[in-house]
Amino acid sequence: MGGQIPIVDYLVLDEPAHLRAHCCEKCRALYFDRRNACASCGSATFGWRDLANSGELRAYTIVHRASPKVPTPYVSVVVDLDGGGTVKANLVDVEPNPVAIEEVRRVELTTWVVDTDDDGVEAVAFGYRQKGVGQ
């Protein structure tokens, strides 16, 4: 069987992979989750909007405690995407210490296979890495 599935429904695996958000058709507010009404203007009409693959690192934390099978430490970040939208994800390919992270400002989307099921279907996750590094 094979193939790939995104680990979240707002990750699109087309080439290039990218995120998409529900976009309020009235005020253009963006949401990753499904909404019955816009929290900003109350409208109930949404469409999809593709988001940029690059952005600016706004905030981070180094996580030292997690579920038993999740390796720590890792870096959790908030990214302001170019052209609008904000997303929380992990920062990869950067040492989990403040000195290394403080040097990172511009980031870009990256994806990787998390696991494969018995039918050969790969689950694909996303995160961000320093722009221009590890390509």
XYZ file of N, CA and C in Angstrom, residues 4-94:
273
model
N 2.018 8.332 2.242
C 2.282 9.166 3.406
C 1.006 9.854 3.858
N 0.914 10.098 5.171
C -0.176 10.901 5.722
C 0.429 11.930 6.678
N -0.113 13.136 6.673
C 0.394 14.146 7.606
C -0.088 13.853 9.023
N 0.732 14.198 10.000
C 0.385 13.942 11.391
C -0.697 14.912 11.890
N -0.860 16.053 11.218
C -1.937 17.009 11.502
C -2.610 17.362 10.183
N -3.896 17.679 10.227
C -4.624 17.914 8.974
C -4.269 19.228 8.288
N -3.567 20.121 8.952
C -3.188 21.385 8.319
C -1.800 21.343 7.681
N -1.159 20.177 7.697
C 0.082 19.978 6.960
C -0.265 19.364 5.609
N 0.124 20.031 4.542
C -0.135 19.558 3.181
C 1.178 19.007 2.632
N 1.153 17.759 2.171
C 2.383 17.099 1.748
C 2.703 17.274 0.274
N 1.932 18.101 -0.436
C 2.279 18.403 -1.829
C 3.689 18.979 -1.864
N 4.292 18.975 -3.035
C 5.636 19.515 -3.178
C 5.565 20.976 -3.568
N 6.059 21.918 -2.820
C 6.688 21.685 -1.530
C 5.629 21.535 -0.427
N 5.983 20.798 0.619
C 5.090 20.667 1.772
C 4.868 22.054 2.367
N 3.677 22.283 2.897
C 3.362 23.582 3.498
C 2.204 23.426 4.472
N 1.963 24.463 5.260
C 0.827 24.500 6.167
C -0.303 25.277 5.519
N -1.512 24.963 5.941
C -2.668 25.736 5.498
C -3.539 25.983 6.728
N -4.328 27.040 6.662
C -5.183 27.400 7.788
C -6.578 27.738 7.283
N -7.548 27.575 8.169
C -8.888 28.071 7.876
C -8.804 29.590 7.954
N -9.343 30.268 6.949
C -9.264 31.719 6.879
C -10.672 32.291 6.848
N -10.956 33.177 7.801
C -12.259 33.832 7.820
C -12.396 34.667 6.553
N -13.481 34.463 5.820
C -13.656 35.185 4.563
C -14.025 36.646 4.776
N -14.419 37.002 6.001
C -14.777 38.399 6.272
C -13.572 39.215 6.764
N -12.898 38.737 7.818
C -11.815 39.534 8.416
C -10.422 38.967 8.166
N -10.322 37.780 7.519
C -9.062 37.128 7.160
C -8.303 36.531 8.352
N -8.944 36.406 9.527
C -8.308 35.755 10.675
C -8.001 34.301 10.314
N -6.913 33.776 10.863
C -6.457 32.427 10.532
C -6.582 31.491 11.724
N -7.000 30.247 11.442
C -7.162 29.234 12.485
C -6.706 27.887 11.946
N -5.946 27.136 12.747
C -5.561 25.790 12.345
C -6.662 24.785 12.648
N -7.452 25.053 13.677
C -8.546 24.146 14.011
C -9.830 24.571 13.305
N -10.795 23.649 13.243
C -12.077 23.961 12.628
C -12.867 24.877 13.561
N -13.555 25.852 13.002
C -14.344 26.798 13.785
C -15.770 26.851 13.272
N -16.710 27.059 14.188
C -18.096 27.320 13.791
C -18.294 28.798 13.505
N -17.490 29.626 14.160
C -17.561 31.075 13.956
C -16.189 31.667 14.233
N -15.899 32.771 13.599
C -14.632 33.468 13.779
C -14.598 34.132 15.153
N -13.528 33.920 15.891
C -13.378 34.540 17.211
C -13.149 36.037 17.101
N -12.752 36.504 15.936
C -12.469 37.916 15.752
C -13.700 38.718 15.340
N -14.489 38.195 14.388
C -15.606 38.989 13.855
C -16.959 38.286 13.935
N -16.966 36.984 14.255
C -18.229 36.256 14.378
C -18.736 35.631 13.091
N -18.096 35.877 11.981
C -18.528 35.298 10.710
C -18.434 33.771 10.766
N -19.279 33.110 10.005
C -19.267 31.636 9.970
C -18.789 31.101 8.626
N -18.165 31.940 7.810
C -17.724 31.538 6.479
C -16.199 31.494 6.432
N -15.663 30.301 6.109
C -14.217 30.092 6.076
C -13.809 29.442 4.772
N -12.577 29.705 4.389
C -11.946 29.018 3.269
C -10.576 28.564 3.727
N -9.824 27.951 2.845
C -8.458 27.546 3.158
C -7.480 28.588 2.639
N -6.378 28.782 3.357
C -5.308 29.668 2.898
C -3.972 28.964 3.118
N -3.189 28.852 2.065
C -1.843 28.305 2.186
C -0.960 29.334 2.880
N -0.097 28.855 3.764
C 0.775 29.736 4.535
C 2.213 29.623 4.055
N 2.995 30.647 4.345
C 4.397 30.681 3.938
C 5.193 29.615 4.686
N 6.248 29.144 4.069
C 7.120 28.155 4.691
C 8.250 28.773 5.492
N 8.318 30.094 5.534
C 9.381 30.751 6.283
C 8.776 31.783 7.230
N 9.562 32.129 8.235
C 9.075 33.101 9.203
C 10.154 33.491 10.188
N 9.703 34.202 11.219
C 10.581 34.758 12.235
C 10.316 34.056 13.562
N 11.386 33.621 14.220
C 11.263 33.011 15.530
C 10.844 34.081 16.530
N 9.683 33.888 17.171
C 9.193 34.869 18.141
C 9.561 34.494 19.570
N 9.392 33.225 19.932
C 9.637 32.791 21.305
C 10.033 31.326 21.295
N 10.690 30.887 22.370
C 11.060 29.481 22.478
C 11.114 29.069 23.947
N 11.071 27.778 24.155
C 11.346 27.191 25.458
C 12.053 25.864 25.225
N 12.912 25.522 26.135
C 13.600 24.235 26.070
C 12.848 23.286 26.994
N 12.329 22.210 26.415
C 11.504 21.260 27.155
C 12.401 20.136 27.689
N 12.332 19.926 29.012
C 13.146 18.901 29.650
C 12.331 17.713 30.147
N 11.007 17.843 30.198
C 10.137 16.757 30.647
C 9.086 16.485 29.592
N 8.880 15.207 29.299
C 7.898 14.821 28.282
C 7.434 13.401 28.584
N 6.573 12.890 27.746
C 6.129 11.502 27.864
C 7.341 10.581 27.781
N 7.228 9.382 28.353
C 8.385 8.494 28.442
C 9.123 8.229 27.128
N 8.443 8.137 26.000
C 9.115 7.809 24.739
C 9.533 9.033 23.924
N 9.308 10.232 24.463
C 9.696 11.458 23.756
C 11.067 11.895 24.259
N 12.060 11.924 23.367
C 13.406 12.312 23.802
C 13.469 13.791 24.204
N 14.152 14.064 25.283
C 14.355 15.427 25.761
C 15.852 15.643 25.942
N 16.332 16.870 25.962
C 15.555 18.099 25.779
C 15.281 18.360 24.297
N 14.231 19.152 24.046
C 13.944 19.622 22.696
C 13.480 21.063 22.790
N 13.453 21.741 21.652
C 13.138 23.165 21.619
C 11.762 23.362 20.991
N 10.859 23.948 21.759
C 9.523 24.289 21.282
C 9.517 25.785 20.969
N 8.991 26.149 19.792
C 9.054 27.544 19.351
C 7.691 28.063 18.896
N 7.586 29.377 18.880
C 6.465 30.073 18.255
C 7.057 30.846 17.085
N 6.453 30.645 15.904
C 6.967 31.260 14.673
C 5.894 32.158 14.070
N 6.260 33.407 13.802
C 5.402 34.314 13.036
C 5.738 34.104 11.566
N 4.783 33.573 10.817
C 5.023 33.241 9.413
C 4.982 34.474 8.528
N 5.807 34.490 7.507
C 5.808 35.577 6.532
C 4.425 35.637 5.877
N 3.855 36.804 5.777
C 2.555 36.966 5.138
C 1.370 36.694 6.052
N 1.624 36.371 7.324
C 0.534 36.158 8.278
C 0.444 34.739 8.788
N -0.003 34.629 10.016
C -0.148 33.337 10.670
C 0.946 33.128 11.703
N 0.590 32.461 12.768
C 1.526 32.124 13.839
C 1.342 30.651 14.158
N 2.443 29.935 14.342
C 2.368 28.499 14.578
C 3.346 28.103 15.680
N 2.947 27.109 16.467
C 3.823 26.508 17.466
C 4.318 25.177 16.911
N 5.604 24.941 17.039
C 6.197 23.703 16.532
C 7.523 23.484 17.255
N 8.258 22.478 16.833
C 9.592 22.246 17.379
C 10.638 22.823 16.443
N 11.726 23.291 17.032
C 12.888 23.753 16.283
C 13.862 22.580 16.233
N 14.250 22.187 15.034
C 15.130 21.033 14.872
C 16.485 21.465 14.340
N 17.462 20.582 14.478
C 18.816 20.814 13.987
C 19.494 21.998 14.659
N 19.087 22.303 15.897
C 19.721 23.352 16.698
C 19.935 22.777 18.089
